[in-house]
Short mmCIF file of C-alpha atoms in Angstrom, two decimals:
data_model
loop_
_atom_site.label_atom_id
_atom_site.label_comp_id
_atom_site.label_asym_id
_atom_site.label_seq_id
_atom_site.Cartn_x
_atom_site.Cartn_y
_atom_site.Cartn_z
CA MET A 58 74.00 169.61 198.90
CA ARG A 59 70.19 168.56 198.80
CA MET A 60 68.89 165.34 197.37
CA ALA A 61 67.20 167.70 194.98
CA GLU A 62 70.59 168.78 193.74
CA LEU A 63 71.73 165.17 193.95
CA SER A 64 69.10 163.82 191.53
CA GLU A 65 70.02 166.97 189.14
CA ARG A 66 73.66 166.47 188.95
CA SER A 67 73.49 162.44 188.75
CA GLY A 68 69.93 162.46 186.63
CA VAL A 69 68.48 159.69 188.76
CA PRO A 70 65.03 160.18 190.18
CA THR A 71 64.62 161.24 193.85
CA ALA A 72 62.35 158.38 194.02
CA THR A 73 65.41 155.89 192.85
CA ILE A 74 67.75 157.33 195.20
CA LYS A 75 65.33 157.25 198.62
CA TYR A 76 65.14 153.50 197.50
CA TYR A 77 69.14 152.86 197.06
CA LEU A 78 69.33 154.66 200.64
CA ARG A 79 67.00 152.66 202.01
CA GLU A 80 68.25 149.36 200.33
CA GLY A 81 71.66 150.23 201.84
CA LEU A 82 73.19 150.61 198.62
CA LEU A 83 74.16 154.66 199.38
CA ARG A 84 75.13 156.16 202.88
CA PRO A 85 72.87 158.32 204.83
CA GLY A 86 73.63 162.14 204.19
CA ARG A 87 74.29 164.16 206.82
CA ARG A 88 71.09 165.23 209.01
CA ILE A 89 70.48 169.13 208.46
CA ASN A 90 66.67 168.72 210.35
CA ALA A 91 63.83 166.37 210.80
CA THR A 92 63.42 166.42 206.98
CA GLN A 93 66.11 167.09 204.93
CA ALA A 94 69.68 165.82 204.59
CA ALA A 95 73.07 167.35 202.85
CA TYR A 96 74.86 164.94 200.75
CA ASP A 97 78.28 165.46 199.18
CA GLU A 98 81.14 164.47 196.46
CA GLU A 99 80.89 161.31 198.01
CA HIS A 100 77.31 160.36 198.04
CA LEU A 101 77.03 161.74 194.01
CA ARG A 102 80.25 159.74 193.53
CA ARG A 103 78.90 156.26 194.77
CA LEU A 104 75.29 157.22 193.21
CA ARG A 105 76.74 157.40 189.66
CA LEU A 106 78.25 154.22 190.17
CA VAL A 107 75.60 152.22 191.49
CA ARG A 108 73.29 153.81 188.56
CA ALA A 109 75.65 152.19 185.94
CA LEU A 110 76.14 149.20 187.73
CA ILE A 111 72.63 148.64 187.83
CA GLN A 112 71.80 149.75 184.86
CA VAL A 113 74.48 148.80 182.02
CA GLY A 114 75.70 145.96 184.26
CA ARG A 115 72.16 144.54 185.14
CA MET A 116 73.21 143.66 188.37
CA PRO A 117 70.56 142.83 191.14
CA VAL A 118 70.34 145.11 193.74
CA ALA A 119 71.24 142.60 196.50
CA THR A 120 74.51 141.74 194.33
CA ALA A 121 75.66 145.36 194.02
CA ARG A 122 75.44 145.40 197.70
CA GLU A 123 77.73 142.74 198.35
CA VAL A 124 80.08 144.35 195.80
CA LEU A 125 80.29 147.75 197.24
CA VAL A 126 80.71 145.68 201.16
CA ALA A 127 83.98 144.25 199.57
CA VAL A 128 84.48 147.49 197.68
CA GLU A 129 85.23 149.26 201.31
CA ASP A 130 86.78 146.24 202.74
CA GLU A 131 90.21 147.75 203.87
CA SER A 132 91.12 145.17 205.65
CA LEU A 133 92.64 143.50 202.96
CA ASP A 134 95.57 143.92 200.97
CA ARG A 135 95.79 145.18 197.45
CA HIS A 136 95.09 142.60 195.43
CA SER A 137 92.94 140.68 197.68
CA ARG A 138 90.71 143.46 197.96
CA ILE A 139 90.22 144.42 193.83
CA GLY A 140 90.31 140.58 193.62
CA ALA A 141 87.37 140.14 196.46
CA ALA A 142 85.20 142.93 194.50
CA VAL A 143 85.62 141.72 191.07
CA TRP A 144 85.34 138.21 192.21
CA SER A 145 81.61 138.60 194.10
CA LEU A 146 80.49 140.28 190.40
CA PRO A 147 78.24 138.08 188.88
CA GLU A 148 78.83 136.01 185.53
CA THR A 149 77.29 138.13 182.45
CA LEU A 150 77.28 135.25 180.91
CA PRO A 151 77.24 131.96 183.11
CA ALA A 152 77.75 129.38 180.74
CA THR A 153 76.33 126.08 181.84
CA ALA A 154 79.64 124.06 183.30
CA ALA A 155 78.43 120.51 181.77
CA GLY A 156 75.06 118.90 182.75
CA THR A 157 73.26 121.62 184.77
CA ALA A 158 69.76 122.09 183.49
CA SER A 159 68.38 124.04 180.57
CA GLY A 160 65.88 126.79 181.17
CA ALA A 161 63.81 125.86 178.25
CA ALA A 162 63.29 122.98 178.25
CA PRO A 163 59.95 121.01 179.89
CA THR A 164 62.76 118.58 181.84
CA ALA A 165 65.55 119.46 184.24
CA GLU A 166 67.25 116.23 183.93
CA THR A 167 71.03 116.31 184.66
CA PRO A 168 72.82 114.43 182.82
CA ALA A 169 76.68 113.24 183.81
CA PRO A 170 79.01 115.15 183.28
CA ASP A 171 80.82 113.95 179.87
CA ALA A 172 83.70 113.27 177.53
CA ALA A 173 83.25 117.06 176.23
CA ALA A 174 83.71 118.62 179.53
CA GLU A 175 86.74 116.63 180.17
CA SER A 176 88.33 117.45 177.04
CA ALA A 177 87.42 121.35 177.83
CA GLY A 178 89.38 121.03 181.11
CA GLU A 179 92.25 119.43 179.49
CA ARG A 180 92.27 122.13 176.38
CA ALA A 181 91.96 125.76 179.16
CA THR A 182 94.38 124.28 181.31
CA GLU A 183 96.21 123.69 178.60
CA LEU A 184 95.58 127.36 177.37
CA LEU A 185 96.53 129.07 180.57
CA VAL A 186 99.95 127.42 180.87
CA ARG A 187 100.69 128.46 177.26
CA LEU A 188 99.99 131.99 178.34
CA GLY A 189 102.09 131.69 181.00
CA TRP A 190 99.25 132.20 183.42
CA GLY A 191 101.18 131.18 186.39
CA PHE A 192 98.57 132.28 189.63
CA GLY A 193 97.87 129.26 192.02
CA SER A 194 95.90 126.58 190.33
CA ALA A 195 93.48 125.93 193.41
CA ALA A 196 92.31 129.49 193.29
CA ARG A 197 92.10 128.76 189.67
CA ASP A 198 89.50 125.62 189.71
CA GLU A 199 87.76 127.69 192.44
CA SER A 200 86.98 130.53 190.41
CA PRO A 201 83.82 131.47 188.76
CA ALA A 202 85.69 132.54 185.54
CA TYR A 203 87.71 129.63 184.88
CA ARG A 204 84.64 127.32 185.21
CA THR A 205 82.53 129.72 182.61
CA LEU A 206 85.75 128.95 180.61
CA VAL A 207 85.79 125.24 180.64
CA GLY A 208 82.02 125.15 180.32
CA ALA A 209 82.10 127.49 177.23
CA ILE A 210 85.02 125.75 175.29
CA ALA A 211 82.63 121.88 176.29
CA ALA A 212 79.76 124.09 175.05
CA LEU A 213 81.68 124.59 171.27
CA ASP A 214 82.77 121.39 170.90
CA ARG A 215 79.28 120.10 171.91
CA SER A 216 77.60 122.45 169.37
CA GLY A 217 79.78 120.80 166.75
CA TYR A 218 81.61 124.09 165.73
CA PRO A 219 84.68 123.07 168.37
CA ALA A 220 87.47 125.39 169.67
CA THR A 221 91.09 124.34 168.80
CA LEU A 222 93.99 125.33 171.44
CA GLU A 223 95.12 127.65 168.21
CA ASP A 224 91.03 129.40 168.10
CA LEU A 225 91.70 129.83 171.89
CA LEU A 226 95.36 131.31 171.91
CA VAL A 227 94.37 134.21 169.68
CA TYR A 228 91.52 134.79 172.44
CA GLY A 229 93.54 134.69 175.33
CA ARG A 230 96.26 137.11 174.08
CA CYS A 231 93.72 139.58 173.18
CA ALA A 232 92.57 139.10 177.23
CA ASP A 233 96.43 139.51 178.20
CA GLN A 234 96.29 142.88 176.61
CA LEU A 235 93.15 143.81 178.07
CA GLY A 236 94.18 142.66 181.35
CA ALA A 237 97.12 144.73 181.36
CA VAL A 238 95.73 148.14 180.03
CA ASP A 239 92.45 147.28 182.51
CA ILE A 240 95.07 147.51 185.57
CA ASP A 241 96.78 150.50 183.70
CA MET A 242 93.34 152.21 183.54
CA ILE A 243 92.78 151.27 187.47
CA GLU A 244 95.95 152.44 188.57
CA ARG A 245 95.08 156.33 187.64
CA TYR A 246 93.53 156.04 190.62
CA GLU A 247 94.90 156.16 194.05
CA PRO A 248 94.75 153.36 196.22
CA GLY A 249 91.86 152.55 198.25
CA THR A 250 88.42 152.43 197.95
CA ARG A 251 88.49 154.68 194.46
CA GLN A 252 91.11 152.05 192.97
CA VAL A 253 88.79 149.31 193.93
CA GLU A 254 85.46 151.18 192.47
CA ALA A 255 87.53 151.81 189.61
CA ALA A 256 88.04 147.79 189.02
CA VAL A 257 84.41 147.23 189.68
CA ALA A 258 83.05 149.77 186.85
CA GLY A 259 85.87 148.82 184.58
CA THR A 260 85.01 145.02 184.77
CA VAL A 261 81.34 145.42 184.34
CA LEU A 262 80.89 148.22 181.90
CA TYR A 263 83.81 147.30 179.66
CA GLU A 264 82.11 144.35 178.76
CA PRO A 265 79.28 145.55 176.77
CA VAL A 266 82.50 147.84 174.76
CA LEU A 267 84.06 144.55 173.85
CA LEU A 268 81.50 142.92 172.94
CA SER A 269 79.78 145.17 170.39
CA LEU A 270 83.19 145.61 169.13
CA ARG A 271 83.70 142.08 168.00
CA ARG A 272 80.25 142.10 166.64
CA LEU A 273 81.40 145.46 164.47
CA ALA A 274 84.71 143.58 163.61
CA GLN A 275 83.07 141.03 162.89
CA ALA A 276 80.54 142.74 160.21
CA GLU A 277 83.87 144.75 158.64
CA GLU A 278 85.78 141.49 157.92
CA SER A 279 82.83 139.59 156.53
CA ASN A 280 82.26 142.31 154.25
CA ARG A 281 85.59 142.60 153.61
CA ARG A 282 85.86 139.03 152.25
CA PHE A 283 82.30 138.42 151.64
CA GLY A 284 80.62 141.70 150.51
CA GLU A 285 79.28 142.69 147.36
CA GLY A 286 82.19 144.56 146.40
CA SER A 287 84.51 142.00 147.51
CA MET B 314 68.15 106.67 163.79
CA ARG B 315 65.11 106.37 166.36
CA MET B 316 64.69 109.34 168.64
CA ALA B 317 66.21 107.72 171.54
CA GLU B 318 69.60 107.27 169.70
CA LEU B 319 69.15 111.46 169.00
CA SER B 320 68.22 111.70 172.84
CA GLU B 321 71.46 109.77 173.78
CA ARG B 322 73.98 110.97 171.34
CA SER B 323 73.27 114.55 171.67
CA GLY B 324 72.68 114.01 175.71
CA VAL B 325 69.44 116.09 175.35
CA PRO B 326 66.70 114.18 177.28
CA THR B 327 63.64 113.12 174.80
CA ALA B 328 61.53 115.21 176.25
CA THR B 329 63.46 118.36 175.33
CA ILE B 330 64.07 117.32 171.97
CA LYS B 331 60.08 116.75 171.74
CA TYR B 332 59.76 120.64 172.98
CA TYR B 333 62.20 121.58 169.72
CA LEU B 334 60.46 119.87 167.44
CA ARG B 335 56.96 121.50 168.89
CA GLU B 336 58.55 125.01 168.79
CA GLY B 337 59.37 124.41 165.22
CA LEU B 338 63.53 124.55 166.29
CA LEU B 339 64.29 120.89 164.44
CA ARG B 340 62.76 119.91 161.34
CA PRO B 341 60.19 116.53 162.15
CA GLY B 342 61.71 113.09 161.47
CA ARG B 343 61.12 110.87 158.40
CA ARG B 344 57.88 109.23 159.78
CA ILE B 345 58.32 105.44 159.64
CA ASN B 346 55.30 104.52 160.98
CA ALA B 347 52.09 106.19 163.42
CA THR B 348 54.64 106.54 166.11
CA GLN B 349 57.99 106.65 165.32
CA ALA B 350 59.83 108.72 162.99
CA ALA B 351 63.65 108.52 161.35
CA TYR B 352 66.60 111.49 162.07
CA ASP B 353 69.61 112.19 160.20
CA GLU B 354 73.14 113.67 161.36
CA GLU B 355 71.72 117.12 160.07
CA HIS B 356 69.20 116.95 162.80
CA LEU B 357 72.01 115.39 165.39
CA ARG B 358 74.24 118.63 164.16
CA ARG B 359 71.43 120.75 164.03
CA LEU B 360 69.83 119.78 167.71
CA ARG B 361 73.41 120.13 168.82
CA LEU B 362 73.39 123.80 167.83
CA VAL B 363 69.87 124.71 169.84
CA ARG B 364 70.85 123.25 172.60
CA ALA B 365 73.88 125.59 172.32
CA LEU B 366 72.25 128.48 171.86
CA ILE B 367 69.75 128.21 174.28
CA GLN B 368 71.63 126.63 177.50
CA VAL B 369 74.74 128.73 176.98
CA GLY B 370 73.99 131.51 174.95
CA ARG B 371 70.80 131.79 176.90
CA MET B 372 68.76 132.69 173.97
CA PRO B 373 64.93 131.88 174.37
CA VAL B 374 63.14 129.98 172.07
CA ALA B 375 61.86 132.30 170.23
CA THR B 376 64.66 134.01 169.60
CA ALA B 377 66.44 130.63 168.31
CA ARG B 378 63.52 130.37 165.73
CA GLU B 379 64.10 133.78 164.58
CA VAL B 380 67.84 133.12 164.20
CA LEU B 381 66.99 129.72 162.47
CA VAL B 382 65.20 131.59 159.75
CA ALA B 383 68.29 133.70 158.87
CA VAL B 384 70.17 130.84 158.94
CA GLU B 385 68.38 129.27 155.85
CA ASP B 386 67.58 131.84 153.93
CA GLU B 387 69.11 130.98 151.25
CA SER B 388 67.90 133.95 148.71
CA LEU B 389 70.51 136.16 150.44
CA ASP B 390 74.55 136.54 149.38
CA ARG B 391 77.04 135.75 151.94
CA HIS B 392 77.72 138.81 153.43
CA SER B 393 73.48 139.71 153.92
CA ARG B 394 73.41 135.80 154.62
CA ILE B 395 75.84 135.74 157.48
CA GLY B 396 74.79 139.68 158.89
CA ALA B 397 71.15 138.78 158.92
CA ALA B 398 71.44 135.75 161.30
CA VAL B 399 74.12 137.50 163.49
CA TRP B 400 72.09 140.82 163.49
CA SER B 401 68.97 138.83 164.58
CA LEU B 402 70.84 137.35 167.64
CA PRO B 403 70.30 139.24 171.01
CA GLU B 404 72.68 141.29 172.55
CA THR B 405 73.80 139.70 175.34
CA LEU B 406 74.35 142.77 177.32
CA PRO B 407 71.73 145.31 176.18
CA ALA B 408 73.51 148.03 177.64
CA THR B 409 71.25 150.95 178.26
CA ALA B 410 71.27 153.60 175.76
CA ALA B 411 70.91 157.29 177.43
CA GLY B 412 67.60 157.36 179.30
CA THR B 413 66.39 154.21 179.19
CA ALA B 414 64.38 153.15 182.40
CA SER B 415 65.84 151.27 185.22
CA GLY B 416 64.98 147.53 186.13
CA ALA B 417 65.75 147.91 189.48
CA ALA B 418 64.27 151.74 190.31
CA PRO B 419 60.08 151.98 191.78
CA THR B 420 60.02 154.66 189.46
CA ALA B 421 60.73 154.27 185.57
CA GLU B 422 61.34 158.18 184.58
CA THR B 423 63.33 159.19 181.24
CA PRO B 424 65.83 161.18 181.85
CA ALA B 425 66.52 163.56 178.56
CA PRO B 426 69.49 162.73 176.66
CA ASP B 427 72.52 164.29 177.65
CA ALA B 428 75.87 165.75 177.18
CA ALA B 429 77.60 162.02 178.19
CA ALA B 430 75.52 160.52 175.51
CA GLU B 431 76.38 162.86 172.62
CA SER B 432 80.19 162.44 173.73
CA ALA B 433 79.95 158.97 173.85
CA GLY B 434 78.77 159.35 170.21
CA GLU B 435 81.61 161.13 169.05
CA ARG B 436 83.94 159.17 170.66
CA ALA B 437 82.72 155.84 169.20
CA THR B 438 82.55 157.73 166.00
CA GLU B 439 86.12 158.69 166.11
CA LEU B 440 87.32 155.37 167.08
CA LEU B 441 85.77 153.60 164.43
CA VAL B 442 87.28 155.84 162.19
CA ARG B 443 91.00 155.33 163.80
CA LEU B 444 90.05 151.19 162.91
CA GLY B 445 89.66 152.40 160.07
CA TRP B 446 86.53 150.59 159.60
CA GLY B 447 84.69 151.64 156.83
CA PHE B 448 81.67 150.10 156.60
CA GLY B 449 78.62 153.04 155.84
CA SER B 450 77.85 155.01 158.51
CA ALA B 451 74.05 154.84 158.04
CA ALA B 452 73.71 150.82 158.26
CA ARG B 453 76.55 151.40 161.53
CA ASP B 454 73.86 153.70 163.39
CA GLU B 455 70.98 151.05 162.90
CA SER B 456 73.26 148.59 164.18
CA PRO B 457 72.49 147.20 167.46
CA ALA B 458 75.94 146.47 167.98
CA TYR B 459 76.74 150.17 168.06
CA ARG B 460 74.24 151.64 169.63
CA THR B 461 75.37 148.87 172.58
CA LEU B 462 79.09 150.76 172.44
CA VAL B 463 77.57 154.33 172.77
CA GLY B 464 75.45 153.67 175.49
CA ALA B 465 78.44 151.57 177.27
CA ILE B 466 80.95 154.92 176.75
CA ALA B 467 77.95 156.95 178.26
CA ALA B 468 77.66 154.47 181.47
CA LEU B 469 80.99 154.56 181.79
CA ASP B 470 81.73 158.21 181.37
CA ARG B 471 78.28 158.75 184.05
CA SER B 472 79.91 156.15 186.74
CA GLY B 473 82.96 158.88 187.17
CA TYR B 474 85.34 156.48 185.40
CA PRO B 475 85.65 157.62 181.86
CA ALA B 476 86.97 155.76 179.07
CA THR B 477 89.36 157.82 177.06
CA LEU B 478 90.14 157.25 172.95
CA GLU B 479 93.36 155.55 173.99
CA ASP B 480 91.73 153.38 176.61
CA LEU B 481 88.71 152.12 173.47
CA LEU B 482 91.30 151.62 170.62
CA VAL B 483 93.30 149.19 173.05
CA TYR B 484 89.95 147.26 173.12
CA GLY B 485 89.12 148.60 169.27
CA ARG B 486 92.36 146.71 168.04
CA CYS B 487 92.30 143.50 170.06
CA ALA B 488 88.22 143.18 168.63
CA ASP B 489 90.00 143.75 164.93
CA GLN B 490 92.49 140.45 165.79
CA LEU B 491 89.07 138.47 167.15
CA GLY B 492 86.69 139.77 163.98
CA ALA B 493 89.27 138.42 161.70
CA VAL B 494 89.89 134.69 163.35
CA ASP B 495 86.26 134.42 163.63
CA ILE B 496 85.80 134.72 159.97
CA ASP B 497 88.69 132.82 159.67
CA MET B 498 86.95 130.24 161.56
CA ILE B 499 83.92 130.09 159.80
CA GLU B 500 85.90 129.71 156.75
CA ARG B 501 86.61 126.52 157.35
CA TYR B 502 82.90 125.14 156.48
CA GLU B 503 81.84 125.19 153.33
CA PRO B 504 79.35 128.22 152.28
CA GLY B 505 75.68 128.06 152.57
CA THR B 506 73.82 126.92 155.76
CA ARG B 507 76.57 125.11 157.68
CA GLN B 508 78.67 128.47 157.61
CA VAL B 509 76.32 130.79 158.64
CA GLU B 510 75.40 127.66 161.58
CA ALA B 511 79.06 127.87 162.45
CA ALA B 512 78.63 132.40 162.43
CA VAL B 513 76.26 132.04 164.75
CA ALA B 514 77.72 129.38 167.20
CA GLY B 515 81.04 131.43 167.24
CA THR B 516 79.50 134.72 168.05
CA VAL B 517 77.02 133.55 170.63
CA LEU B 518 79.42 130.91 172.11
CA TYR B 519 83.17 132.66 172.34
CA GLU B 520 81.44 135.76 174.14
CA PRO B 521 81.47 134.33 177.30
CA VAL B 522 84.98 132.65 176.29
CA LEU B 523 86.34 136.13 175.60
CA LEU B 524 85.06 137.77 178.75
CA SER B 525 86.44 134.76 181.42
CA LEU B 526 89.81 135.23 180.09
CA ARG B 527 89.67 138.69 180.56
CA ARG B 528 88.49 138.29 184.04
CA LEU B 529 91.24 135.69 184.31
CA ALA B 530 93.92 138.27 183.02
CA GLN B 531 93.09 141.12 185.03
CA ALA B 532 93.52 138.16 187.94
CA GLU B 533 96.87 137.25 186.94
CA GLU B 534 97.78 141.26 185.70
CA SER B 535 96.72 142.47 189.51
CA ASN B 536 98.42 140.04 191.33
CA ARG B 537 101.65 140.32 189.36
CA ARG B 538 101.14 144.16 190.49
CA PHE B 539 100.05 144.43 193.77
CA GLY B 540 100.34 140.31 194.96
CA GLU B 541 102.01 139.53 198.10
CA GLY B 542 105.05 138.27 196.29
CA SER B 543 105.08 141.97 194.41
#
């Protein structure tokens, strides 16, 4: 198909498609003459994914390029390839670990790691043990997700509304169910590039699904307990 | 206590405390002389909350001020007050509803709402019905969380990795459990300002907990199914 049709079928303006081509987010089309190229279904699929990552995932173009390189790295085994792609996804909510600077304050002093951070690390480790998540503790400590978890638990402590291990376990058990269904979803696609793409799309695009459903559930439960009719 | 002690106990630098005071995020202390004021436990508690919202919740100062006004509005009943405070929280992941402009593209053309958006709206409505979430559909349609949900479902469709109603139900049932435990957590505090503060802190600060646990669960499940030992 020509670029006009690619634009029409994807809903992405041609100027944006040209921009993605320049930035290396889409492979060039097959040249048909000096000014035109032809695109195929593969281009359309990739374009839709890129668009979703950038628009909904709010992913910077440079990051999207990095993720797509990992998606296409055929030298890795299946778990590593999915891991590399998902690992390179930005943290959507980069919880500040103990002692990172505030974005809003006029000073950027960095306090030393404190007791809250240490206690948070202990609760996070205990949580993973209780959940039976056995992946190696070396890999875990380097994982951005694990650092985010520890930072968020420490922030709850410091906010004056601390999380107990039991509270965290409710969240962990939910996450366990979600992790299983997420991998079920990617197993619908054949191993290889499409499966890694599905992992990336699912990881990023289900985050707003999850957070918005949680807020709706809170409103529902609050209304049930405290609403006018209760 | 003096400002130096408030700073030490909260871990927030005095320059930042002065900034929050100027911006109206903290009430002024009790004046003791021309250059000094005294602060109490209430100040310390509020300071910790503000700090967590801004640092971990990445909330702009103006938004934090708006949320705190809602927290203190004693004219509302309990459900409305919690609702007003939580409602005014920013969407952490503002999924673009059908047709908002891309941040990365050089053009900002706005395509018309498409079939994906309509089909996403139908699936979202059916999902809430199946979950038995009965709150009024008028309120629901105006809710930012509901709009985020529809936008995210449409984005999944457009990415080429669509969500079925069954997939969404797994997420919805998890959210239902989380909504219940979230309201349990705020019921630990007495009704009034502290309870509304707990709702705000919990809503914002558990989001990174949830997202990071989901990523860890995915890694765990992927390793179990596709890892070297499997």
